[in-house]
Tab-separated table of C-alpha atoms in Angstrom:
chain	number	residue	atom	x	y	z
A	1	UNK	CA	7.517	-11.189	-20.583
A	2	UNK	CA	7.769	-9.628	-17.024
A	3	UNK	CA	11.415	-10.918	-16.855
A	4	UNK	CA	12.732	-9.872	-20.019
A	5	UNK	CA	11.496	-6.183	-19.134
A	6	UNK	CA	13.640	-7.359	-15.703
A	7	UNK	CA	16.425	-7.959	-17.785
A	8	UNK	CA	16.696	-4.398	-19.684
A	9	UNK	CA	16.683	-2.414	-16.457
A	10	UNK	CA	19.821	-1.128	-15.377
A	11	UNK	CA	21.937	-2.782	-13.229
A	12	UNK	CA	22.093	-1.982	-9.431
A	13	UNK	CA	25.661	-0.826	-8.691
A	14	UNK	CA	25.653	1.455	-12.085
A	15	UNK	CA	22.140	2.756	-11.190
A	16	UNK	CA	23.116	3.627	-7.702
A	17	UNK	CA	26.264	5.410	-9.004
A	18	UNK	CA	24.039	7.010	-11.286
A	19	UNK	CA	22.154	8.777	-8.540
A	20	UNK	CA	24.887	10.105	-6.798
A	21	UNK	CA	26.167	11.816	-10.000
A	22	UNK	CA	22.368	12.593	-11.355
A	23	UNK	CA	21.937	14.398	-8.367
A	24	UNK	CA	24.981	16.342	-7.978
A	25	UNK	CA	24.263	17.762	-11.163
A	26	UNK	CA	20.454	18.669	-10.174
A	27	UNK	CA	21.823	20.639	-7.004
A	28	UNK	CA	24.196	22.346	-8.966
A	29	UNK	CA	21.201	23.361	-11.370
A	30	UNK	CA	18.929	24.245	-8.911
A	31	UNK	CA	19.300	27.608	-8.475
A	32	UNK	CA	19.215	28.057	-12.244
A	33	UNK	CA	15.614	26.398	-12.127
A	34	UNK	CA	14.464	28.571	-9.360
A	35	UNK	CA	14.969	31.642	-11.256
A	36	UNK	CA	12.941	30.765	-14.213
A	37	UNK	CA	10.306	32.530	-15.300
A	38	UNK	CA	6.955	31.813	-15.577
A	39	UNK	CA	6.918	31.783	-19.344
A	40	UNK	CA	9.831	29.208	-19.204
A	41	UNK	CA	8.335	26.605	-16.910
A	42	UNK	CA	4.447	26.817	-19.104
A	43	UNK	CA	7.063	26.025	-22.173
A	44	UNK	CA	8.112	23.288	-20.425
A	45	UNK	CA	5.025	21.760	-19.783
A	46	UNK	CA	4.072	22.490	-22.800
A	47	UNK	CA	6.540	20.030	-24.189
A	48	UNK	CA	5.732	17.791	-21.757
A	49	UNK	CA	2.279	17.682	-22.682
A	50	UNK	CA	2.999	17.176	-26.933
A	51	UNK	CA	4.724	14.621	-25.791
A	52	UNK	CA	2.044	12.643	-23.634
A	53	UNK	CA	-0.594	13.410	-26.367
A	54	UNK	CA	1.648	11.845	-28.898
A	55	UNK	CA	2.444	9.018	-27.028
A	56	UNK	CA	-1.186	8.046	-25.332
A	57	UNK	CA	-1.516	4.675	-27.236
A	58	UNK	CA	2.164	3.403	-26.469
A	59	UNK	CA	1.283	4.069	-22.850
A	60	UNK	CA	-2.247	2.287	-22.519
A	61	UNK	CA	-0.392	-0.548	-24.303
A	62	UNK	CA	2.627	-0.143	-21.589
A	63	UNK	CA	-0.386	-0.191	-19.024
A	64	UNK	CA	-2.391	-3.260	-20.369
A	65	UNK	CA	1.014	-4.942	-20.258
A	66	UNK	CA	1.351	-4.990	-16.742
A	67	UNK	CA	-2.088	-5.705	-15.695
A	68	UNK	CA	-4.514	-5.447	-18.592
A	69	UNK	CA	-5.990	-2.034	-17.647
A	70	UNK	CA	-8.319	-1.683	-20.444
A	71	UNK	CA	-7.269	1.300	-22.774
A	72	UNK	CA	-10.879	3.568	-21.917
A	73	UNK	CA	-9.702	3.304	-18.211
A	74	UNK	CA	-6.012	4.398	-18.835
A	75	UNK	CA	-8.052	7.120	-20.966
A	76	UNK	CA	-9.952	8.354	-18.054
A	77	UNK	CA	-8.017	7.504	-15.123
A	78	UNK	CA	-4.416	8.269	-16.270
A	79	UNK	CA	-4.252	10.509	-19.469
A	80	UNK	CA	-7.083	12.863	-18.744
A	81	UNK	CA	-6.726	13.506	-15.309
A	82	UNK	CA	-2.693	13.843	-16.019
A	83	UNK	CA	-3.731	16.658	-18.821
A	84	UNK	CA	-6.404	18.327	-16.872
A	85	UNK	CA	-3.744	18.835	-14.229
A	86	UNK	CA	-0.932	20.183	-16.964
A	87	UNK	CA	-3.917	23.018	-18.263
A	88	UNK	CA	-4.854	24.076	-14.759
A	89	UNK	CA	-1.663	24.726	-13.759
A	90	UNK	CA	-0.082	26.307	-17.154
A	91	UNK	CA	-3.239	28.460	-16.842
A	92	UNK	CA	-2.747	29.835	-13.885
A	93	UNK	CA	0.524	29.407	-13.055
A	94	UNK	CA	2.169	33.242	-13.807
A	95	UNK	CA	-0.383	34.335	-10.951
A	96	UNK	CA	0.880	31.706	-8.602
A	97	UNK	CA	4.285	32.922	-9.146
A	98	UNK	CA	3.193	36.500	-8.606
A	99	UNK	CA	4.481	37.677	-4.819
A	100	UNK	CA	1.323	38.355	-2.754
A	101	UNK	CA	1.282	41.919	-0.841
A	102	UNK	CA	-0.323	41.360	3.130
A	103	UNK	CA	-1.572	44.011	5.234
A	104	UNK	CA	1.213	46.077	7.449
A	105	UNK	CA	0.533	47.112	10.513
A	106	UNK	CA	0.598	50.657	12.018
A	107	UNK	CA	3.306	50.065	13.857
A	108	UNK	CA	5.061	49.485	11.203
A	109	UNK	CA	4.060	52.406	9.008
A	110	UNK	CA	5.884	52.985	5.915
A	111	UNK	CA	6.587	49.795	5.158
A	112	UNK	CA	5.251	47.006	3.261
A	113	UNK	CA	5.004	43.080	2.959
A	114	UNK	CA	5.091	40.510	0.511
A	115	UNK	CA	4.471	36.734	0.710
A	116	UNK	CA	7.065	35.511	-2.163
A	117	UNK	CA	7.295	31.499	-3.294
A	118	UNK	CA	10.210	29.892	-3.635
A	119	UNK	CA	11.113	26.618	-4.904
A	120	UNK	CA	12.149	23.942	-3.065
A	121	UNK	CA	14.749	22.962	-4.481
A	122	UNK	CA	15.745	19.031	-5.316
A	123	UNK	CA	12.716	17.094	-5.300
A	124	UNK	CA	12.572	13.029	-4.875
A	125	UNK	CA	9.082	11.546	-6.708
A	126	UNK	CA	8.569	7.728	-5.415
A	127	UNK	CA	4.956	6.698	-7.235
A	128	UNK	CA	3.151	3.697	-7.034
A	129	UNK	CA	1.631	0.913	-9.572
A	130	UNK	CA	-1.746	1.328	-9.266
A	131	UNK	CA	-2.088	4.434	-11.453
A	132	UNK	CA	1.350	4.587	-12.847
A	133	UNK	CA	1.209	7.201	-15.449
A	134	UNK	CA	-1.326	9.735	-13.608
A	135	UNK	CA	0.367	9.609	-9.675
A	136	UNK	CA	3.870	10.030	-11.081
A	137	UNK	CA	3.155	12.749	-13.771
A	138	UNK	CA	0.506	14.913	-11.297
A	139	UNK	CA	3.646	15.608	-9.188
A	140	UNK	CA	6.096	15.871	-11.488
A	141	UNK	CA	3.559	18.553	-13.506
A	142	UNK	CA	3.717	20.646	-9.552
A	143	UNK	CA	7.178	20.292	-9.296
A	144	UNK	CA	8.191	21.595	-12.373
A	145	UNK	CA	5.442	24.420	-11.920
A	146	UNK	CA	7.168	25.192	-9.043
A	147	UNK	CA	11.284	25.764	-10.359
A	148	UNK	CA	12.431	22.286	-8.585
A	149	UNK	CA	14.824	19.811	-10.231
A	150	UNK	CA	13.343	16.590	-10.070
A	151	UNK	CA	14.516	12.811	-9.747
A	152	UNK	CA	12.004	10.303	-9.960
A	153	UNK	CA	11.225	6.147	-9.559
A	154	UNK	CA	7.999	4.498	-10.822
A	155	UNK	CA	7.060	1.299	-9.175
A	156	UNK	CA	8.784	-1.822	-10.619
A	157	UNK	CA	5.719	-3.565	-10.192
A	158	UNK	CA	5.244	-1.958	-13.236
A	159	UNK	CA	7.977	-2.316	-15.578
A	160	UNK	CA	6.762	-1.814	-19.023
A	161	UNK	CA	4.978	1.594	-17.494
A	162	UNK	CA	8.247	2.709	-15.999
A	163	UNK	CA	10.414	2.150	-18.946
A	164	UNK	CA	7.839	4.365	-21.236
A	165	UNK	CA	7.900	6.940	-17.768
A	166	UNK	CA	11.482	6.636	-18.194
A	167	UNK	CA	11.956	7.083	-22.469
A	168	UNK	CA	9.608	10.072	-21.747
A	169	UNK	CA	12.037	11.495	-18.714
A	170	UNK	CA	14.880	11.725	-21.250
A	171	UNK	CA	13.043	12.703	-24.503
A	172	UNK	CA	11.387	15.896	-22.789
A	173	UNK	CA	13.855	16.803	-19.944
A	174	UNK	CA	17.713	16.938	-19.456
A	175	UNK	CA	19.030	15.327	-16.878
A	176	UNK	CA	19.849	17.933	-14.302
A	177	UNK	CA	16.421	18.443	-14.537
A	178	UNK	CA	14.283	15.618	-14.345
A	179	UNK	CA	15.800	12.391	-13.860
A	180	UNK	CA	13.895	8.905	-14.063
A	181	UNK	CA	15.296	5.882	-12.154
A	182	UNK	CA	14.130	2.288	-12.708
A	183	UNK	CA	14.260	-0.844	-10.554
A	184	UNK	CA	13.179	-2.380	-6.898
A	185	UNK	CA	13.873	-1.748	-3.167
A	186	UNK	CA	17.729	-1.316	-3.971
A	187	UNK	CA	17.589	1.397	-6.073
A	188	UNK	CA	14.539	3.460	-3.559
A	189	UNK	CA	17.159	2.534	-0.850
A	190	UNK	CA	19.581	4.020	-2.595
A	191	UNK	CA	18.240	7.596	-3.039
A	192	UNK	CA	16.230	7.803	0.332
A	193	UNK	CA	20.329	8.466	1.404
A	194	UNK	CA	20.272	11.628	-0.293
A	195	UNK	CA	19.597	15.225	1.365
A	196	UNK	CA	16.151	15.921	-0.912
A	197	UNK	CA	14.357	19.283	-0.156
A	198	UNK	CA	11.593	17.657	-0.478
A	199	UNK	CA	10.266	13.704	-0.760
A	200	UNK	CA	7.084	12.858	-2.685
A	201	UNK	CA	5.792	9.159	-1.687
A	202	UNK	CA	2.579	7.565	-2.742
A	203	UNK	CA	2.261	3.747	-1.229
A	204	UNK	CA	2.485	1.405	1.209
A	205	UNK	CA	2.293	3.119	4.409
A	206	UNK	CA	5.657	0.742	5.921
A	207	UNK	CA	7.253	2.259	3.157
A	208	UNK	CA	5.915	5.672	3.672
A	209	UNK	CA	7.045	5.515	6.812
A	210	UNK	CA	10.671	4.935	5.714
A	211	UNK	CA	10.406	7.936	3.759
A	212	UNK	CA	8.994	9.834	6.772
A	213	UNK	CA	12.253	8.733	8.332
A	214	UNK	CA	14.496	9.332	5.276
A	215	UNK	CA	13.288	13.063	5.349
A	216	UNK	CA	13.736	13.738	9.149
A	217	UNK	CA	17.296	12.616	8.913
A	218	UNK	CA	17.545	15.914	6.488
A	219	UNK	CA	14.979	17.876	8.182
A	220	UNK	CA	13.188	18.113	4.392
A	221	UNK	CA	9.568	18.426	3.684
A	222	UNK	CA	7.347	15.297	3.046
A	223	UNK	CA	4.295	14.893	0.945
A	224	UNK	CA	3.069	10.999	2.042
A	225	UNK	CA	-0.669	9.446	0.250
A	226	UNK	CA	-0.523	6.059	1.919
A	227	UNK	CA	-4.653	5.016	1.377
A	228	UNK	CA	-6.846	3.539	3.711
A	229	UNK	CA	-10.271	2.097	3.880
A	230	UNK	CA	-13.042	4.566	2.531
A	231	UNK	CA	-16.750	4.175	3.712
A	232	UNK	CA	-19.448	3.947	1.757
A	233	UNK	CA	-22.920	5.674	3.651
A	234	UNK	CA	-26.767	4.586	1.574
A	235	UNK	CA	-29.094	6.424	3.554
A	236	UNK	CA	-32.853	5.204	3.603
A	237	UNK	CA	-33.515	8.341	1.002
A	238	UNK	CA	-30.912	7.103	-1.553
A	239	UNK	CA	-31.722	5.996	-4.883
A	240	UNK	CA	-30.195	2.411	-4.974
A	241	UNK	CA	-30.279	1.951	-8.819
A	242	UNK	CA	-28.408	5.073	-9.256
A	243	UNK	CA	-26.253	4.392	-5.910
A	244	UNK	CA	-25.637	0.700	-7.686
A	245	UNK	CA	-24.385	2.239	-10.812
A	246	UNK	CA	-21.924	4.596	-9.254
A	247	UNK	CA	-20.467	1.892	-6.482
A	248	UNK	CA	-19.963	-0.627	-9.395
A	249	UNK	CA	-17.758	1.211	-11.493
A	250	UNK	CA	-16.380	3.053	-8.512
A	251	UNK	CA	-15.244	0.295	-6.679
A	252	UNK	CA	-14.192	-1.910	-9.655
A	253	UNK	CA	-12.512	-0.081	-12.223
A	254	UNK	CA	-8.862	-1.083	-11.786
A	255	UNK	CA	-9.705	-4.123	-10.162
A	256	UNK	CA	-10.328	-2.281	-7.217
A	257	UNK	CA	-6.963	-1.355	-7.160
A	258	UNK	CA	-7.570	2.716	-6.065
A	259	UNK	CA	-6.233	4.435	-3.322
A	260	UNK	CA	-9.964	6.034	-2.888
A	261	UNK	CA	-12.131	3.329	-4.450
A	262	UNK	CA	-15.336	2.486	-1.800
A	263	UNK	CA	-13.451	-0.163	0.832
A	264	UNK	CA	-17.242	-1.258	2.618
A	265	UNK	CA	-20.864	-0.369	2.108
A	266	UNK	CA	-23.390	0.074	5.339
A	267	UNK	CA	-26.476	0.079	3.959
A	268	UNK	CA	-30.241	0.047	6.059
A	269	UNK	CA	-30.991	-3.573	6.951
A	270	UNK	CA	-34.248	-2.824	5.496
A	271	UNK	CA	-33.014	-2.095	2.143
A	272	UNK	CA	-30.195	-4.685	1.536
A	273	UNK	CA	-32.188	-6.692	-0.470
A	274	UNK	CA	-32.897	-4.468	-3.222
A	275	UNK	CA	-29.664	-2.399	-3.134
A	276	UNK	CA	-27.991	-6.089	-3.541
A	277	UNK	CA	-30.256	-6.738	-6.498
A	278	UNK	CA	-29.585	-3.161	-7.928
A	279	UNK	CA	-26.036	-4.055	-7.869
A	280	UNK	CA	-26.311	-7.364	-9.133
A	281	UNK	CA	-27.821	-6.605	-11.881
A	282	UNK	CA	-25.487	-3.889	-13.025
A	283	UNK	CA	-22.656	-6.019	-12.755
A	284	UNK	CA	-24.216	-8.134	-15.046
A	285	UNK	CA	-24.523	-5.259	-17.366
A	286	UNK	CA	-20.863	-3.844	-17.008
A	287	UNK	CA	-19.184	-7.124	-17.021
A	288	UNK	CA	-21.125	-10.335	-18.754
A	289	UNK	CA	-23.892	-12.613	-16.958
A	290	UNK	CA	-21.583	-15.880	-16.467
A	291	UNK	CA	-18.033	-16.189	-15.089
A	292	UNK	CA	-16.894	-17.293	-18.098
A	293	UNK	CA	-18.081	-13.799	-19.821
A	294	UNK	CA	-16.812	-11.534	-16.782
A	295	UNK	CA	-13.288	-13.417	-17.195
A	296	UNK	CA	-13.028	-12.811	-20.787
A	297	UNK	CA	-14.202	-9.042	-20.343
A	298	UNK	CA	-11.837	-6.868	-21.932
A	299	UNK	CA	-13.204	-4.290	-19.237
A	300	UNK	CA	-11.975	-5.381	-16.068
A	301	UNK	CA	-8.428	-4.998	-14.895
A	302	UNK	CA	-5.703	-7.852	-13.270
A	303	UNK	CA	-4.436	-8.195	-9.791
A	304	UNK	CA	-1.033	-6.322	-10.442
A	305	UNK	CA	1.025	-9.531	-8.853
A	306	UNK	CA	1.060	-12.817	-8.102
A	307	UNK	CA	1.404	-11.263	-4.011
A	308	UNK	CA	-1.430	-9.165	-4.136
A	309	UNK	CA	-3.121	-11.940	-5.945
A	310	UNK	CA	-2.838	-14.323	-2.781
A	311	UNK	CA	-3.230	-12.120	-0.269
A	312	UNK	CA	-6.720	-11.354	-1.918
A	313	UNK	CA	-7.583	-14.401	-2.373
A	314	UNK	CA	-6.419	-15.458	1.586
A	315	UNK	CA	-8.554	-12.666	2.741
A	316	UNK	CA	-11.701	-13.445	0.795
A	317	UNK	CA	-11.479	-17.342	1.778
A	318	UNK	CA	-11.436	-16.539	5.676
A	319	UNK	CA	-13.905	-14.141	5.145
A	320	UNK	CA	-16.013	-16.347	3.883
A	321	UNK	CA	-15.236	-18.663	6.204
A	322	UNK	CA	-16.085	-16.754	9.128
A	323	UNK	CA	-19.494	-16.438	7.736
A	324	UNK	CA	-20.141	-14.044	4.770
A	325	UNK	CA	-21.680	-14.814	2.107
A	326	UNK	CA	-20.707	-14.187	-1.945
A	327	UNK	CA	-23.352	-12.361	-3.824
A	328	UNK	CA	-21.536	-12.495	-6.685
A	329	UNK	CA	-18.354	-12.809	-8.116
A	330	UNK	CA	-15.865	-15.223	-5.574
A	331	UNK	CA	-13.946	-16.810	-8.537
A	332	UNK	CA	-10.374	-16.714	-8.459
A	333	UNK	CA	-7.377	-17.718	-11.074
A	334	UNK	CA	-4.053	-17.076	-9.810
A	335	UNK	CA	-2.250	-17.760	-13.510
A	336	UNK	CA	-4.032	-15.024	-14.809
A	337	UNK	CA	-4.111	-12.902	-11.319
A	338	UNK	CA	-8.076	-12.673	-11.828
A	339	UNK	CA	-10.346	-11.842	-9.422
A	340	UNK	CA	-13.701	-11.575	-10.349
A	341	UNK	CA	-15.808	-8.812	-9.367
A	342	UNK	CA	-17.115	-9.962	-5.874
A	343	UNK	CA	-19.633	-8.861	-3.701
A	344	UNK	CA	-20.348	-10.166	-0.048
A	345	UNK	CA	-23.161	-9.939	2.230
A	346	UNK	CA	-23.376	-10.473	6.273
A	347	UNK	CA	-20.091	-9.254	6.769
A	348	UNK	CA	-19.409	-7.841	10.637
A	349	UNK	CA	-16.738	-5.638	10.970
A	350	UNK	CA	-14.990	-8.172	12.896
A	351	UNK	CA	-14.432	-9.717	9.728
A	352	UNK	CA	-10.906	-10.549	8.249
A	353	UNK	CA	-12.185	-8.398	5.220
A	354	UNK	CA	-12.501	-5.159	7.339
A	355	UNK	CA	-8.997	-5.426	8.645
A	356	UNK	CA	-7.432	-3.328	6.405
A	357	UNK	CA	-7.941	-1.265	3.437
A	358	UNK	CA	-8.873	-4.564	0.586
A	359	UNK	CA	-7.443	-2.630	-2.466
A	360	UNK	CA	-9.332	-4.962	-4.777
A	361	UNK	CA	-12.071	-6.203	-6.461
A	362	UNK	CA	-14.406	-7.093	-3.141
A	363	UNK	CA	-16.674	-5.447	-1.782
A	364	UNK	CA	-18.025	-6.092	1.719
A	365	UNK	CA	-22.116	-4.986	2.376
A	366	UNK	CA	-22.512	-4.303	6.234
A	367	UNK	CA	-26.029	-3.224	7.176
A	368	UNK	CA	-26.992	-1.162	9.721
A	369	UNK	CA	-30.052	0.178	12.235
A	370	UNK	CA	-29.110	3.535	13.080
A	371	UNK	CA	-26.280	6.010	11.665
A	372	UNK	CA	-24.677	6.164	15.088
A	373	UNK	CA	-23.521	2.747	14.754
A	374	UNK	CA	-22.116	3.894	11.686
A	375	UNK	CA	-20.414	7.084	12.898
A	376	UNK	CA	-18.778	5.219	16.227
A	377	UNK	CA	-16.915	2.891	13.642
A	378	UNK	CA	-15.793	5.152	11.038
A	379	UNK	CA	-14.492	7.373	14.219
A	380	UNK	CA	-13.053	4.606	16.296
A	381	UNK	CA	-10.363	4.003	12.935
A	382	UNK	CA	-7.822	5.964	11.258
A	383	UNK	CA	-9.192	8.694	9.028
A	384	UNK	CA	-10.733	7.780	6.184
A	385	UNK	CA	-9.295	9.549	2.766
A	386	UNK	CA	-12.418	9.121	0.978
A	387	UNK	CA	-15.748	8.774	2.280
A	388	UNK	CA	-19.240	8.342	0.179
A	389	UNK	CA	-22.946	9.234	1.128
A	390	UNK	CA	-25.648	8.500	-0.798
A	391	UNK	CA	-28.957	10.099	0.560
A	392	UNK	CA	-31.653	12.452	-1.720
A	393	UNK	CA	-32.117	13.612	2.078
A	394	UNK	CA	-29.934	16.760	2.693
A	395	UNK	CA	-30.437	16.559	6.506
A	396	UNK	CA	-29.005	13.232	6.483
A	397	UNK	CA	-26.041	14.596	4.192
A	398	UNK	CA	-25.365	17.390	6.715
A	399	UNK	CA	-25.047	15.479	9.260
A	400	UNK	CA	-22.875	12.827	8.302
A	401	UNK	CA	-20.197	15.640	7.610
A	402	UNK	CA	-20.934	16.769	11.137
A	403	UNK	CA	-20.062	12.983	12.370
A	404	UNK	CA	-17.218	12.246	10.177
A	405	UNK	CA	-14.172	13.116	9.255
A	406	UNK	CA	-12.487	12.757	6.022
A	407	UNK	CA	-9.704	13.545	3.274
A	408	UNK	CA	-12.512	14.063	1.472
A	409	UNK	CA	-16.351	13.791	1.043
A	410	UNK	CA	-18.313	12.515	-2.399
A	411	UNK	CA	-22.408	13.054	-2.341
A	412	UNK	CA	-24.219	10.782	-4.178
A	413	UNK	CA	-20.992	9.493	-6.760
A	414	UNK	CA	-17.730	8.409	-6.182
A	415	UNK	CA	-14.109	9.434	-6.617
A	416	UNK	CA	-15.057	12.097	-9.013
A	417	UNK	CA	-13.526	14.704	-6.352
A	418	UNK	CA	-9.951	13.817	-7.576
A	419	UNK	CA	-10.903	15.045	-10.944
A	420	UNK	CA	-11.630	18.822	-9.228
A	421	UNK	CA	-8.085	20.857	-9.478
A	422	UNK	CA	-9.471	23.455	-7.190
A	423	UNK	CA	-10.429	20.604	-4.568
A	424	UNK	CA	-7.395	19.969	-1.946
A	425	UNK	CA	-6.342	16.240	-1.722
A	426	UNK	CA	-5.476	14.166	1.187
A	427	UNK	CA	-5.777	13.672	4.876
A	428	UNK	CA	-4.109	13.033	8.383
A	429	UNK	CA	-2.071	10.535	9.415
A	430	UNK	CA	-2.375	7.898	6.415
């Protein structure tokens, strides 16, 4: 199935002429867009949104084609999120538009001063596959906001989520517009070459780097997400049922496969035991009691690729290897790209597993003595985008903050702070 979708994409040489022309036309258009008003770009998104409402069951089927994402999760994590975003901003986007008057100074008496915001102008969108619908769209929704033509690729890791993403471009936009461009490395190549005002790159961080690189050349504005491996805190206070329930779905929904899903739990050595049983048994209740049920689980997600899929699996065997131990889960089927929800115990962090961020369905349990322990490792690393604490003890809260530092901080749940549209996003460095 994977290569007939191949097959229908266009082909390399046309798509690359393609861009040239597609964005010729948007730089020609650009100034039109910029001087919009702010009842023409909420009409716009308007339209946009009909037309995502409409279509919400060909895209979880688009989605479940390329990596069985059941349709609740696209729900949740793709659709809701992508809406939520569209009503926040058409709400309050006339007073964003609005020029902001600043203070004078005496010395310059008699005169006044404005903040104004301009649009950028051409705007380059390169998502990812993980959530293909939502990290796409939540841009596009900002750039549009903002009076920017826009020219976009979705991952082709992908492909029947990128040709709905690209059936939607054309139904809703015209071209020197919003532009939608489908296929691999050639075609991302191929419009890194052109002078964006602004490039918009959520991935692998050796290809955000590229990007980085792409946008120098043109002295542009970047916007990179590139992910990284989020800590998980339990404090002694914490309530490990509840902590169980939230880490669970946290950490597995997609397979694992989220840019801020929990990466590795520290948890006090006294209390490993029963936070392991706690999350035992709720695995159990999300996901079956045998392999055999967890498999056939129409609630868990694939391994997007047969790639990912081995590297995974390479990771988890020398893991193992170099002494951890699996809890649960540890079965892998590389047909299906299945790996079942895992969960391993006497990990170090000189582990193969804590290497880099595992952007799957393993999760490594590290215990610990005292916080400081904790604190020098997180520190000694790159910064974290996510990080989760679970204490009832708001001492303990207060001063993990003061320890750490973070994209972003979750107290006693997990990822929910992406669902906040008044909550900034994102980092340093990755």
């Amino acid at each position: 199935m994977l290569e007939a979708v191949a097959s229908l994409l266009p082909k390399p040489s046309a798509e690359i002429e393609r861009i040239r022309a597609v964005f010729e036309s948007q730089r020609a258009n650009r100034w039109n867009l910029s001087r919009s008003t702010p009842a023409e770009r909420i009409a716009k998104l308007r339209k946009l949104r009909e037309a995502i409402i409409q279509r919400r069951t060909q895209l979880a089927e688009a989605i479940h084609q390329d990596f069985r994402k059941p349709a609740v999760e696209v729900e949740l994590t793709e659709i809701h999120p992508t809406l939520e975003e569209l009503n926040h901003t058409v709400k309050h986007l006339k007073g964003w538009m609005k020029p902001k008057r600043v203070a004078t100074p005496l010395t310059l008496k008699g005169a006044s001063s404005h903040v104004r915001y301009e649009a950028k102008g051409v705007v380059l969108i390169l998502s990812p596959w993980n959530y293909p619908f939502q990290l796409l769209v939540a841009p596009l929704i900002a750039a549009i906001a903002a009076g920017n033509a826009v020219m976009f690729k979705p991952s082709e890791k992908t492909p029947h989520t990128s040709r709905f993403l690209a059936q939607l471009a054309r139904d809703v936009f015209p071209e020197n517009e919003v532009a939608a461009f489908e296929g691999g490395a050639d075609v991302a190549e191929a419009l890194l070459q052109h002078p964006f005002d602004h490039f918009f790159f959520t991935g692998n961080p050796n290809i955000g780097r590229k990007v980085m690189a792409a946008a120098t050349k043109y002295l542009s504005s970047v916007t990179l997400e590139l992910g990284g491996k989020s800590p998980v805190i339990i404090d002694e206070s914490a309530n490990l049922v509840a902590t169980a329930e939230a880490l669970a779905w946290g950490k597995f929904v997609n397979a694992g496969q989220t840019c801020v899903a929990p990466d590795y739990i520290y948890v006090p050595a006294s209390k490993q035991q029963a936070f392991l049983d706690a999350l035992k048994t709720v695995l159990t209740r999300f996901y079956g009691t045998t392999e055999a049920e967890r498999q056939a689980s129409p609630d868990f997600a694939r391994v997007v690729d047969p790639a990912a899929w081995k590297r995974l699996k390479e990771v988890l065997d020398r893991t193992v290897a170099a002494g951890a131990r699996v809890e649960a889960g540890g079965t892998a089927d590389g047909p299906s790209r299945y790996i079942s929800p895992t969960v391993l115990s006497g990990v170090t962090k000189a582990m193969p597993i804590m290497e880099g961020e595992i952007f799957g369905p393993v999760l490594p349990v590290l215990t610990y003595e005292r916080r400081e322990e904790i604190y020098a490792h997180i520190n000694e690393g790159g910064k974290p985008l996510a990080l989760y604490v679970f204490a009832q003890d708001s001492k303990v809260v207060e001063e993990v903050l003061q320890h750490t530092t973070s994209g972003g901080v979750v107290v006693n749940n997990v990822l929910i702070h992406v669902a906040n549209p008044n909550l900034p996003f994102g980092g340093v460095g990755m």
